[in-house]
Amino acid sequence: MDTQELAKRILNGERRALARAITLVESGRADHRAQAVALLDELAGHKRQALRIGLSGTPGVGKSTFIESFGMMLTAQGLRVAVLAVDPSSARTGGSILGDKTRMERLSRDPNAFIRPSPSQTEMGGVARRTRDAVALCEAAGFDIVLIETVGVGQSETVVAQMSDLFILLLAPAGGDELQGVKRGIMEMADIILVNKADGDLKPTAIRTCADYAGALRLLRKRPQDPEFFPKALTVSALEEDGLAKAWEEMQTLTGWRREHGHFDACRAQQARHWFEEEVRLGLLARLEKDPQMRAQLAELGQTVAAGQASVSGAAADMLRRLGAG
Amino acid sequence: MDTQELAKRILNGERRALARAITLVESGRADHRAQAVALLDELAGHKRQALRIGLSGTPGVGKSTFIESFGMMLTAQGLRVAVLAVDPSSARTGGSILGDKTRMERLSRDPNAFIRPSPSQTEMGGVARRTRDAVALCEAAGFDIVLIETVGVGQSETVVAQMSDLFILLLAPAGGDELQGVKRGIMEMADIILVNKADGDLKPTAIRTCADYAGALRLLRKRPQDPEFFPKALTVSALEEDGLAKAWEEMQTLTGWRREHGHFDACRAQQARHWFEEEVRLGLLARLEKDPQMRAQLAELGQTVAAGQASVSGAAADMLRRLGAG
């Protein structure tokens, strides 16, 4: 199938065409990459806009259950929902989303939903690019919501937040010392914190945990892109499908406010510029690193610098000289 | 004076040679840069190691008073203290540290102290490089402590944290809503939070504020490079010189633990590698941006991408093609 035909089918919302296109953007082969870029360019300017929701949560917080319940609620309202994953560890663990897909049984059978496993590779830059491309493809295919989930390994939350309109942090009820389980730097990116498992015996703990996080959020300065009372913490029960409508309402309130005040579009434009420049940077560095001799020199000089045998500026100047035109 | 002579004088601890060398690394002229790089390379491998302390605090928290009191306490113990500033806004405000230097009157007259105003330019990458180079020069000159202060504009805390062994956040006593004044993402970088102005009428508020931040810090996961009970929050009074010895003791405890467990050297090696790679990246991008035609294309394509008229991947591929070898 040629690129134009594939683009047409994606714009028609054909799932198999979408799946095929995502496989294309995930490929590491140079000829596939060229086709992928041609396809993405063919699709640029379609004006369709999904709400991109980033979702982070460590294993055990009930992320799959939440995505399924939340996704089913949205599709029941006639919304089309795509679920993508950024999981830099999936290559090592053998694909954690395989389990997710099994667990999201109902949602994966829903004609209004599309679930895509995480691309299996460990390198963060590559994962970011492929996921970002997949988001663009889902948007072109007419999805209303694109959920981008991450298990929160290393830099993945930052990457997901940089390609999302909203960043949601899903947490489990916890008492005392367990509260320390939230990684530094993640809380500060959250637009909304959802404390899951607010059901049964855990309900009182969930409510207390939620109040603790609400308190911690109040210590942070209000961001210009936020209306009053945001970011906020809420309790939900993915299991009993409780609090999900309220959570969705808050997401819409925040999104609506940002759209109204121009922050939504400004943020998207900033993200697009960020990824473009990042991509040019990565491309330039990739050229460097493709060259075995250059790669060896970069590693060697890096080692010298780390050992304190050369100055950072001196070694960098040296490296740039070797690359021609210092 | 030639580079070797300048290097010798710096290693002898001559203040005027140090000041002159810092002027050299701050210069934007290409020939000065070449001399600066030669000098830094000449000085590499001297094995002297200062404790690099990053200090962030917004205007009004009493940063100058703290630096003066803390610095005087250290010099009284026979330690040599250098104070550098990262202030990306100083070009606009006409050099905020001019005021600082006047305010740090006692410390600036201390023969064991060296205070250097912030280089007056707004571009963060350049400020980072110049400050990093200045830290290396102070270290070569035999200073025991290098205090790197920042007023916390934009990315400056991250930059300072990436060149420091310890990152200290100085805060003012505040009640209720004012606690929101701490910028997102800064708290998570702090090794020690110091609540200043724990004196007179403000003392009870300072103690309460300190307890609030201690609580917030407990919500964050313990980092592998931290012993138990770190990061921690303490109260100090720079004015009454109270709590400074305790703060210094905690800094030494943390540093000692990190040295013992290999985190100190590992962190320095990681920082050196980071700055080396960053410098190579900046150099490559600088080459790009030096070319007016390329610069125009980068801006133009960035605009197209921000407006959604081209895909990020497509525009980046386009840009890389224009730069030869896509």
CSV table of N, CA and C in Angstrom, one decimal, chain B residues 27-36:
chain,number,residue,atom,x,y,z
B,27,SER,N,34.3,35.8,28.6
B,27,SER,CA,34.3,36.5,27.4
B,27,SER,C,33.6,35.7,26.2
B,28,GLY,N,33.0,36.5,25.4
B,28,GLY,CA,32.3,35.9,24.3
B,28,GLY,C,33.2,35.8,23.0
B,29,ARG,N,34.4,36.5,23.1
B,29,ARG,CA,35.3,36.5,21.9
B,29,ARG,C,35.9,35.2,21.7
B,30,ALA,N,36.0,34.8,20.4
B,30,ALA,CA,36.5,33.5,20.0
B,30,ALA,C,38.0,33.3,20.5
B,31,ASP,N,38.8,34.4,20.3
B,31,ASP,CA,40.2,34.2,20.7
B,31,ASP,C,40.3,34.0,22.2
B,32,HIS,N,39.5,34.8,23.0
B,32,HIS,CA,39.5,34.6,24.4
B,32,HIS,C,39.0,33.2,24.8
B,33,ARG,N,38.1,32.7,24.1
B,33,ARG,CA,37.6,31.3,24.4
B,33,ARG,C,38.7,30.3,24.2
B,34,ALA,N,39.4,30.5,23.1
B,34,ALA,CA,40.5,29.6,22.8
B,34,ALA,C,41.6,29.6,24.0
B,35,GLN,N,41.9,30.8,24.4
B,35,GLN,CA,42.8,31.0,25.6
B,35,GLN,C,42.2,30.3,26.8
B,36,ALA,N,40.9,30.6,27.1
B,36,ALA,CA,40.3,30.0,28.2
B,36,ALA,C,40.3,28.5,28.2
